[in-house]
Structures are given as C-alpha cells and as structure tokens.
Coordinates of N, CA and C and ligand atoms in Angstrom, one line a residue:
X162 N 1.2 -1.4 -0.1 CA 0.1 -0.2 0.1 C 0.9 1.5 0.1
X163 N 0.4 2.2 -0.4 CA 0.9 3.7 -0.6 C 0.4 4.5 0.8
X164 N 1.0 4.8 1.4 CA 0.4 5.8 2.9 C 0.7 7.4 2.6
X165 N -0.7 8.1 2.8 CA 0.5 9.4 2.1 C -0.5 10.2 3.1
X166 N 0.4 11.6 3.4 CA -0.4 12.0 4.7 C -0.7 13.9 3.8
X167 N -1.8 13.9 4.2 CA -1.9 15.2 2.8 C -2.3 16.4 3.9
X168 N -1.2 17.2 3.8 CA -1.2 18.3 5.3 C -1.4 19.7 5.2
X169 N -1.8 20.6 5.8 CA -1.7 22.3 5.7 C -2.8 22.1 6.5
X170 N -2.9 23.9 6.6 CA -3.4 24.3 7.6 C -5.1 24.2 7.2
X171 N -6.1 24.8 7.8 CA -7.7 24.6 7.5 C -7.6 25.8 6.6
X172 N -8.1 24.7 5.3 CA -8.7 25.8 4.4 C -7.7 25.7 3.1
X173 N -6.5 24.9 3.2 CA -5.7 24.6 2.3 C -6.2 23.7 1.3
X174 N -7.5 23.4 1.4 CA -7.5 22.2 0.4 C -7.7 20.7 0.5
X175 N -7.0 20.7 1.9 CA -7.1 18.9 2.3 C -8.0 17.9 2.1
X176 N -9.1 18.6 1.8 CA -10.3 17.5 1.7 C -11.1 17.5 0.3
X177 N -11.2 18.5 -0.5 CA -11.3 18.5 -1.9 C -10.3 17.6 -2.1
X178 N -9.6 17.5 -2.3 CA -8.1 17.1 -2.8 C -8.3 16.0 -2.8
X179 N -8.0 15.3 -1.4 CA -8.4 14.0 -0.9 C -8.9 13.2 -1.5
X180 N -10.1 13.8 -1.9 CA -11.3 13.0 -2.5 C -11.2 12.3 -3.7
X181 N -10.3 13.4 -4.5 CA -9.9 13.2 -5.9 C -8.8 12.1 -5.8
X182 N -8.3 12.2 -4.8 CA -6.7 11.6 -4.8 C -7.3 10.1 -3.9
X183 N -8.3 9.8 -3.6 CA -9.3 8.3 -3.5 C -9.9 7.8 -4.6
X184 N -10.3 9.0 -5.2 CA -11.0 8.4 -7.0 C -9.8 7.5 -7.9
X185 N -8.8 8.3 -7.6 CA -7.8 8.2 -8.7 C -6.7 7.2 -8.6
X186 N -6.7 7.2 -7.0 CA -6.4 6.1 -7.5 C -6.6 4.7 -6.5
X187 N -8.0 4.7 -6.4 CA -8.6 3.8 -5.0 C -8.1 3.5 -3.4
X188 N -7.5 5.0 -3.2 CA -7.1 5.0 -1.6 C -8.9 4.8 -0.6
X189 N -8.1 4.4 0.7 CA -9.3 4.4 1.9 C -9.2 6.1 1.8
X190 N -9.4 6.9 2.2 CA -9.5 8.1 2.6 C -9.8 8.3 4.1
X191 N -8.9 8.7 4.8 CA -9.4 8.6 6.1 C -9.6 10.4 6.8
X192 N -10.9 10.8 6.8 CA -10.6 12.6 7.3 C -11.3 12.3 8.6
X193 N -9.9 12.6 9.6 CA -10.7 12.5 11.2 C -11.8 14.0 11.5
X194 N -11.9 15.3 10.5 CA -12.9 15.5 10.7 C -14.2 15.0 10.3
X195 N -14.1 14.4 9.5 CA -15.3 13.9 8.8 C -15.6 13.0 10.2
X196 N -15.0 11.7 10.4 CA -15.6 10.8 11.2 C -15.8 11.5 12.6
X197 N -15.3 12.5 13.0 CA -16.3 13.6 14.2 C -17.1 14.0 14.0
X198 N -17.0 14.7 12.6 CA -19.0 15.5 12.2 C -19.9 13.9 12.3
X199 N -19.4 13.4 12.0 CA -20.6 11.8 11.9 C -20.8 11.6 12.9
X200 N -20.0 11.5 14.2 CA -20.3 11.6 15.3 C -20.9 11.7 16.0
X201 N -20.7 13.5 15.8 CA -21.8 14.3 16.4 C -23.3 14.0 16.0
X202 N -23.2 13.9 14.7 CA -24.2 13.9 14.2 C -25.4 13.1 14.8
X203 N -24.9 12.1 15.3 CA -25.3 11.0 16.1 C -25.3 10.5 16.8
X204 N -25.2 11.9 17.5 CA -24.7 11.8 18.8 C -24.3 10.2 20.0
X205 N -23.0 9.9 19.2 CA -22.2 8.7 19.5 C -21.9 9.2 20.7
X206 N -21.4 9.0 21.7 CA -20.2 9.3 22.6 C -19.0 9.8 22.1
X207 N -18.1 9.2 21.2 CA -17.3 10.2 20.8 C -17.1 11.8 20.5
X208 N -18.5 11.4 19.7 CA -19.4 12.7 19.1 C -19.5 13.9 20.3
X209 N -20.0 13.1 21.3 CA -20.3 14.3 22.7 C -18.9 14.3 23.4
X210 N -17.8 13.7 23.0 CA -16.5 14.1 23.7 C -15.8 15.2 22.9
X211 N -16.5 14.9 21.5 CA -15.2 15.7 20.9 C -15.8 17.0 20.2
X212 N -17.2 17.1 20.5 CA -18.0 18.2 20.3 C -17.4 20.0 20.5
X213 N -17.0 20.0 21.9 CA -16.4 21.3 22.8 C -15.5 21.4 22.0
X214 N -14.4 20.9 22.0 CA -13.2 21.6 21.2 C -13.1 22.0 19.8
X215 N -14.5 20.8 19.2 CA -13.9 21.0 17.9 C -15.1 22.9 17.7
X216 N -16.0 23.1 18.5 CA -17.0 24.3 18.6 C -16.1 25.3 18.9
X217 N -15.1 24.7 19.0 CA -14.0 26.3 19.6 C -12.5 26.3 18.8
X218 N -13.0 25.2 17.9 CA -11.3 25.3 17.2 C -10.2 24.9 17.9
X219 N -10.5 24.4 18.3 CA -9.2 23.3 19.5 C -9.4 21.8 18.8
X220 N -8.0 21.8 19.0 CA -7.5 20.4 19.0 C -8.5 19.1 19.9
X221 N -9.1 18.2 19.3 CA -10.0 17.2 20.5 C -8.3 16.2 21.0
X222 N -8.4 15.9 22.1 CA -7.4 15.1 22.9 C -7.1 14.0 22.0
X223 N -5.6 13.9 22.4 CA -4.8 12.8 21.4 C -5.7 11.5 21.5
X224 N -5.9 11.4 23.2 CA -6.0 9.6 23.3 C -7.5 9.7 22.4
X225 N -8.5 10.7 22.4 CA -9.4 9.9 21.8 C -9.1 10.1 20.2
X226 N -8.7 10.6 19.6 CA -8.3 11.1 18.5 C -7.4 9.6 17.9
X227 N -6.9 9.5 18.7 CA -5.8 7.9 18.2 C -6.2 6.9 18.1
X228 N -7.3 6.9 19.2 CA -8.0 5.7 19.5 C -9.3 5.6 18.4
X229 N -10.0 6.4 18.1 CA -10.5 6.4 16.6 C -9.9 6.1 14.9
X230 N -8.9 7.3 14.8 CA -8.1 6.7 14.0 C -7.5 5.0 13.6
X231 N -7.0 4.1 15.0 CA -6.4 3.1 14.7 C -7.4 2.1 14.0
X232 N -9.1 2.3 14.4 CA -10.3 1.6 14.4 C -10.2 1.7 12.8
X233 N -10.8 2.9 12.2 CA -10.4 3.8 10.7 C -9.6 2.8 9.5
X234 N -8.5 2.9 10.0 CA -7.3 1.9 9.1 C -7.4 0.6 9.1
X235 N -8.6 0.1 10.1 CA -8.5 -1.5 9.3 C -9.5 -2.3 8.1
X236 N -9.9 -0.5 7.7 CA -11.0 -0.8 6.9 C -10.4 -0.5 5.1
X237 N -8.9 -0.2 5.4 CA -8.4 -0.4 4.2 C -8.1 -1.4 3.5
X238 N -8.0 -2.7 4.0 CA -8.0 -4.3 3.3 C -7.7 -3.9 1.8
X239 N -8.9 -3.5 1.0 CA -9.1 -3.8 -0.5 C -8.5 -2.8 -1.0
X240 N -7.3 -1.9 -0.7 CA -7.6 -0.4 -0.8 C -5.7 -0.6 -1.6
X241 N -5.7 0.6 -2.2 CA -4.3 1.3 -2.7 C -3.3 1.6 -2.2
X242 N -4.2 1.9 -0.8 CA -3.5 2.9 -0.3 C -4.2 3.6 1.0
X243 N -3.5 4.5 2.2 CA -4.8 5.1 2.7 C -4.2 6.6 2.0
X244 N -4.9 7.6 2.3 CA -4.7 9.1 1.8 C -5.4 9.7 3.5
X245 N -4.6 10.5 4.3 CA -5.0 11.3 5.7 C -5.0 12.5 5.2
X246 N -6.0 12.7 6.1 CA -6.3 14.4 5.8 C -6.9 14.6 6.5
X247 N -6.0 15.5 7.4 CA -6.7 16.2 9.1 C -6.2 15.9 10.2
X248 N -5.2 13.8 9.8 CA -4.0 13.7 10.8 C -3.4 13.0 10.2
X249 N -1.7 13.3 10.9 CA -1.6 13.6 12.5 C -1.4 15.1 12.5
X250 N -2.0 15.4 14.1 CA -2.1 16.9 14.0 C -1.0 17.3 15.3
X251 N -0.5 16.1 16.0 CA 0.1 16.8 17.0 C 1.1 15.4 17.0
X252 N 2.7 16.1 17.4 CA 3.7 14.8 17.2 C 3.3 13.3 17.7
X253 N 2.7 13.8 18.8 CA 1.9 11.9 19.3 C 1.9 11.9 19.0
X254 N 0.4 12.0 17.7 CA -0.6 11.3 17.1 C 0.3 11.2 15.7
X255 N 1.9 11.8 16.0 CA 2.7 11.2 14.3 C 3.4 9.7 15.3
X256 N 4.1 9.5 16.2 CA 4.3 8.6 16.9 C 3.2 8.0 17.1
X257 N 2.2 8.0 17.0 CA 1.1 7.1 17.1 C 0.9 6.3 15.9
X258 N 0.8 7.0 15.1 CA 0.1 6.6 13.4 C 1.7 5.8 12.7
X259 N 2.9 5.8 12.7 CA 4.0 5.6 12.6 C 4.0 3.9 13.6
X260 N 3.8 3.8 14.9 CA 3.2 2.9 15.8 C 2.3 1.6 14.8
X261 N 1.0 2.6 14.8 CA 0.2 1.5 14.3 C 0.3 1.0 13.3
X262 N 1.1 1.8 11.8 CA 1.1 1.3 10.9 C 1.8 0.6 10.6
X263 N 3.2 0.8 11.7 CA 4.4 -0.4 11.6 C 4.1 -1.7 12.4
X264 N 3.0 -1.8 13.1 CA 2.5 -2.9 13.4 C 1.8 -3.7 12.5
X265 N 1.3 -3.2 11.2 CA 0.7 -3.8 10.3 C 1.7 -4.0 9.4
X266 N 3.3 -3.8 9.4 CA 4.4 -3.9 8.3 C 4.1 -2.6 7.8
X267 N 3.5 -1.8 7.6 CA 3.0 -0.4 6.9 C 3.8 0.7 7.2
X268 N 3.9 1.4 6.3 CA 4.7 2.9 7.2 C 3.7 4.6 6.1
X269 N 4.5 5.1 6.5 CA 3.8 6.5 5.5 C 4.7 6.8 4.9
X270 N 4.4 6.6 3.2 CA 5.3 6.9 2.5 C 5.4 8.1 1.9
X271 N 4.9 10.0 2.4 CA 4.9 11.0 1.9 C 4.0 11.8 3.1
X272 N 4.3 12.9 3.2 CA 3.9 14.1 4.0 C 3.7 14.9 3.1
X273 N 2.9 14.9 2.0 CA 2.8 16.1 1.0 C 1.7 17.6 1.8
X274 N 2.8 18.3 1.5 CA 1.8 19.6 2.5 C 2.0 21.0 1.6
X275 N 0.4 21.0 1.5 CA -0.6 22.2 0.6 C -0.1 23.3 1.0
X276 N 0.4 24.3 0.6 CA 1.3 25.9 1.0 C 0.0 26.8 0.4
X277 N -0.2 27.5 1.9 CA -1.4 28.5 1.0 C -1.2 29.2 2.0
X278 N -1.4 30.7 1.7 CA -1.3 32.4 2.4 C -2.3 32.4 3.2
X279 N -1.9 33.0 4.7 CA -3.2 32.9 5.8 C -4.3 33.6 5.1
X280 N -3.8 34.9 4.2 CA -4.5 35.6 4.0 C -6.3 35.2 3.1
X281 N -5.6 34.0 2.0 CA -5.9 33.5 1.6 C -7.0 32.4 2.2
X282 N -6.5 31.6 2.9 CA -7.0 30.9 3.7 C -8.6 31.2 4.7
X283 N -8.1 32.3 4.9 CA -9.2 33.2 6.0 C -10.9 33.6 4.9
X284 N -10.5 33.9 3.7 CA -11.0 34.1 2.7 C -11.7 33.0 2.4
X285 N -11.3 31.8 2.0 CA -11.7 30.2 1.8 C -13.2 30.0 2.4
X286 N -12.0 30.3 4.1 CA -12.8 29.6 5.2 C -14.1 30.7 5.0
X287 N -13.4 31.9 5.1 CA -15.0 32.7 5.6 C -16.6 32.3 4.3
X288 N -15.7 31.8 3.3 CA -16.8 32.3 1.9 C -17.5 29.8 1.9
X289 N -16.6 29.7 2.7 CA -17.1 28.0 2.9 C -18.1 28.3 4.2
X290 N -17.9 28.7 4.8 CA -18.5 29.0 6.0 C -20.0 28.9 5.3
X291 N -20.3 30.3 4.5 CA -21.7 30.3 3.8 C -22.7 29.1 3.5
X292 N -21.6 28.1 3.4 CA -22.3 26.8 2.4 C -22.2 25.5 3.3
X293 N -21.0 25.4 4.1 CA -20.7 24.1 4.4 C -21.3 23.5 5.7
X294 N -22.4 24.6 6.6 CA -23.3 24.2 7.4 C -22.6 23.9 9.2
X295 N -21.0 23.9 8.7 CA -20.0 23.8 9.9 C -19.6 25.2 10.9
X296 N -20.1 25.0 11.8 CA -20.4 25.7 13.2 C -18.9 26.6 13.0
X297 N -17.9 25.2 13.3 CA -16.5 26.3 13.0 C -16.3 27.2 12.1
X298 N -16.9 27.1 10.9 CA -16.2 27.9 9.8 C -17.4 29.2 9.8
X299 N -18.2 29.4 10.5 CA -19.6 30.1 10.5 C -18.9 31.4 11.2
X300 N -18.1 31.3 12.3 CA -17.2 32.7 13.5 C -16.0 32.8 13.4
X301 N -15.5 34.3 13.0 CA -14.2 34.7 12.3 C -13.5 33.8 13.6
X302 N -13.9 34.3 14.9 CA -13.0 34.3 16.0 C -12.3 32.6 16.0
X303 N -13.3 31.8 15.9 CA -13.2 30.5 15.7 C -12.0 29.5 14.4
X304 N -12.7 30.5 13.6 CA -11.3 30.3 12.3 C -10.1 31.0 12.9
X305 N -9.9 31.8 13.1 CA -8.9 32.3 13.4 C -8.1 31.7 14.2
X306 N -8.8 30.7 15.4 CA -7.9 30.3 16.3 C -7.7 28.8 15.7
X307 N -8.2 28.4 15.2 CA -7.9 27.1 13.9 C -6.8 26.9 13.3
X308 N -6.9 28.7 12.9 CA -5.0 28.3 11.8 C -4.2 28.5 13.1
X309 N -4.5 29.5 14.0 CA -3.9 29.4 15.1 C -3.4 28.1 15.8
X310 N -4.0 27.3 16.3 CA -3.4 25.8 16.9 C -2.6 25.3 15.7
X311 N -3.2 25.7 14.2 CA -2.3 25.2 12.9 C -0.6 25.2 13.1
X312 N -0.5 26.4 13.7 CA 1.0 26.7 14.1 C 1.7 26.9 15.0
X313 N 0.8 26.5 16.4 CA 1.4 26.1 17.7 C 1.9 24.4 18.1
X314 N 0.8 24.2 17.0 CA 1.1 22.7 17.4 C 1.1 21.5 16.5
X315 N 0.5 21.9 15.1 CA 0.6 21.1 14.5 C 1.5 21.1 13.0
X316 N 2.3 22.3 13.0 CA 2.6 22.8 11.8 C 4.2 21.8 12.2
X317 N 4.6 21.4 13.3 CA 5.6 20.4 14.1 C 5.4 19.0 13.2
X318 N 4.4 18.8 13.1 CA 4.7 17.6 12.1 C 5.3 17.4 11.1
X319 N 5.4 18.3 10.5 CA 6.4 18.2 8.9 C 7.6 17.8 9.3
X320 N 8.0 18.6 10.7 CA 9.5 18.2 11.1 C 9.6 16.7 11.3
X321 N 8.3 15.9 11.8 CA 8.5 14.5 12.2 C 9.2 13.7 10.9
X322 N 8.6 14.6 9.6 CA 8.7 13.4 8.4 C 9.5 14.2 7.4
X323 N 9.9 15.4 7.9 CA 11.5 15.8 7.1 C 12.7 15.2 7.3
X324 N 12.7 15.0 9.0 CA 13.6 13.7 9.6 C 13.8 12.6 8.6
X325 N 12.5 12.1 8.3 CA 12.6 10.4 7.7 C 12.6 10.6 6.3
X326 N 12.5 11.9 5.5 CA 12.6 12.2 4.0 C 11.8 12.0 3.4
X327 N 10.7 12.7 3.9 CA 9.4 12.0 3.6 C 8.4 13.4 3.3
X328 N 9.2 14.7 3.2 CA 8.4 15.8 3.0 C 8.1 16.3 2.2
X329 N 7.2 16.5 0.7 CA 7.0 17.0 -0.1 C 6.7 18.4 0.1
X330 N 5.8 19.2 -0.8 CA 5.8 20.7 -1.1 C 4.7 20.7 -1.9
X331 N 3.7 21.2 -1.9 CA 2.9 21.4 -3.4 C 2.3 22.9 -2.7
X332 N 2.6 23.7 -4.0 CA 1.3 25.0 -3.9 C -0.1 25.1 -3.9
X333 N -0.8 25.1 -3.0 CA -1.9 24.9 -2.8 C -3.0 26.1 -3.4
X334 N -2.1 27.0 -3.8 CA -3.1 28.0 -4.7 C -3.4 27.8 -6.2
X335 N -4.8 28.2 -6.9 CA -4.7 27.4 -8.1 C -6.2 27.3 -8.3
X336 N -6.7 26.3 -9.9 CA -7.9 26.0 -9.8 C -7.6 24.9 -9.1
X337 N -8.8 24.0 -8.5 CA -8.9 22.7 -8.2 C -7.9 21.8 -9.3
X338 N -8.4 21.6 -10.3 CA -7.8 20.8 -11.5 C -6.3 21.0 -11.5
X339 N -5.9 22.3 -11.6 CA -4.2 21.9 -11.1 C -3.7 21.8 -10.1
X340 N -4.0 22.4 -9.2 CA -4.1 22.0 -7.7 C -3.7 20.3 -8.0
X341 N -4.9 19.5 -8.4 CA -4.8 17.9 -8.2 C -4.1 17.4 -9.2
X342 N -3.1 18.1 -10.2 CA -2.3 17.7 -11.5 C -0.4 17.8 -10.2
X343 N -1.0 18.6 -9.9 CA 0.6 19.3 -8.6 C 1.1 18.0 -8.3
X344 N -0.3 17.7 -7.4 CA -0.3 16.4 -6.3 C -0.3 15.1 -7.1
X345 N -0.7 14.8 -8.0 CA -0.8 13.7 -8.8 C 0.9 13.3 -9.2
X346 N 1.7 14.7 -9.3 CA 2.9 14.3 -9.7 C 4.1 13.8 -8.9
X347 N 3.4 14.2 -7.8 CA 4.4 13.3 -6.4 C 3.9 12.6 -6.1
X348 N 2.8 12.0 -6.1 CA 1.8 10.5 -5.9 C 2.6 9.8 -6.9
X349 N 2.5 10.1 -8.3 CA 2.7 9.0 -9.3 C 3.7 9.0 -8.8
X350 N 5.2 9.6 -8.3 CA 6.5 9.2 -8.4 C 7.0 8.2 -7.0
X351 N 5.6 8.2 -6.0 CA 5.7 7.5 -4.8 C 5.0 6.1 -5.2
X352 N 4.1 5.9 -6.2 CA 3.3 4.4 -6.4 C 4.1 3.0 -7.4
Ligands
AMP90 P1 -10.9 19.7 9.9 O1 -12.5 18.7 9.6 O2 -9.8 18.3 9.6 O3 -10.9 20.9 9.5 O4 -11.3 19.1 11.9 C1 -12.3 20.1 11.9 C2 -12.0 19.8 13.3 O5 -11.9 18.8 14.3 C3 -10.6 20.5 13.8 O6 -10.6 22.0 14.1 C4 -10.8 19.6 15.4 O7 -11.3 20.3 16.6 C5 -11.3 18.5 14.9 N1 -10.2 17.0 14.5 C6 -10.2 17.3 13.6 N2 -9.0 15.9 13.1 C7 -8.2 16.0 14.1 C8 -6.9 15.4 15.2 N3 -6.1 14.9 13.8 N4 -6.4 15.9 16.2 C9 -7.3 16.6 17.3 N5 -9.0 17.0 16.3 C10 -8.8 16.9 15.4

C-alpha cells in the first residue's frame, strides 16, 4: 500500500483534494474531521466528547483521536493505500500513526504539504462557512483560532517526516484541477 498524509492548515484544500486522490488511485480516505462530524451528528459517545473542542476550534485530545484513527485504518483491506486528511495534527499523533502502521508492516510514504497564505485561508474559510453548515466555519474568531492552533501545535509534524526524508511541498493556490495535477505528479513518483 501507499500511505500519504495530505497536510496543511484549515482551508488549504485537503478535503477536496483527498477525495480526488481517493477516486484517482483507489485509496481509503480517512478524514478525522469527517469522522468526528459524523459522530456528533449521530450523538455517539465519541461525538459528545469531541464536540466542545471542535466548536471552539481546538484539537480533540490525542487519546480520543488516536483510538478512533486506529479503527479507521482497519478498513483499508482492499485499497491501494490510504490518504490521511487532518491527521496527524500533533507530534504524539504522528508517533502513534507510525506505531499503528508498523504493527501492520506498513509505513507512511510521504507527507505532502499544501502551501497557502493565511490571507487566502481566511477568505476561503469565510466563503465555505456560507454553505458548509459547519459551526467552526461560521465564526471568524473560531477560524482564526484554528489557523493559530495549526501553527502552534500541528506544523511541527512536518519536521517529524522531514527527518524521515518524506516531506513534499505543493503550491495550494490555483484551480482545483491544477492543484490535483501537482499532487498527482508527486504521488505518481511514490506508487
Ligand atoms: P477538519 O475537518 O480537519 O478541519 O477538522 C475539524 C475539527 O475537528 C478540528 O478543528 C479539530 O477540532 C477536530 N480534529 C480533526 N482532526 C483532528 C486531529 N487529528 N486531532 C485533533 N482534533 C482533530
């Protein structure tokens, strides 16, 4: 399997591009944000634990997130790989991911970082908030907090994979199609 982390701040386009990668390459798409939202909608125990953090634009605690993720990876049996979207978001999550994959004789092949300026991120998220129905897209302060959390807690994850020589950068500004082409160029070298 080829296992790729699609990385970047909120609004970088991870969700949109991960779905295209899923379809192009027959990968399992794991979006931790989507799994949390599904659980919140269905009022599960996991959803109840995660909701207040998500509404404030903070990270859900690592123990909750890691346990959930381990269950998702088991669904990859008949796929060519996994595209991780929104995970890992902390150094502890990155270590846990390496361990979980290692137990299955798998590994992360690349972290692909979508690069987008903060100003464009804010504009995109405010625009998305008009139609996404997401509470955390609807409030400018929550959006700012999510971007801030990315820089203080999440960006460091790049370093973890850089040390493993698995870090790739892709310009995340342009048309959806152009960005997909840039991503495909990277992924084609990995499979
Ligand atoms: P996303 O859909 O990736 O923007 O995630 C929405 C929200 O879900 C985030 O702002 C966090 O509150 C929570 N979340 C998603 N993925 C993670 C993760 N890997 N670790 C902690 N919290 C997460």
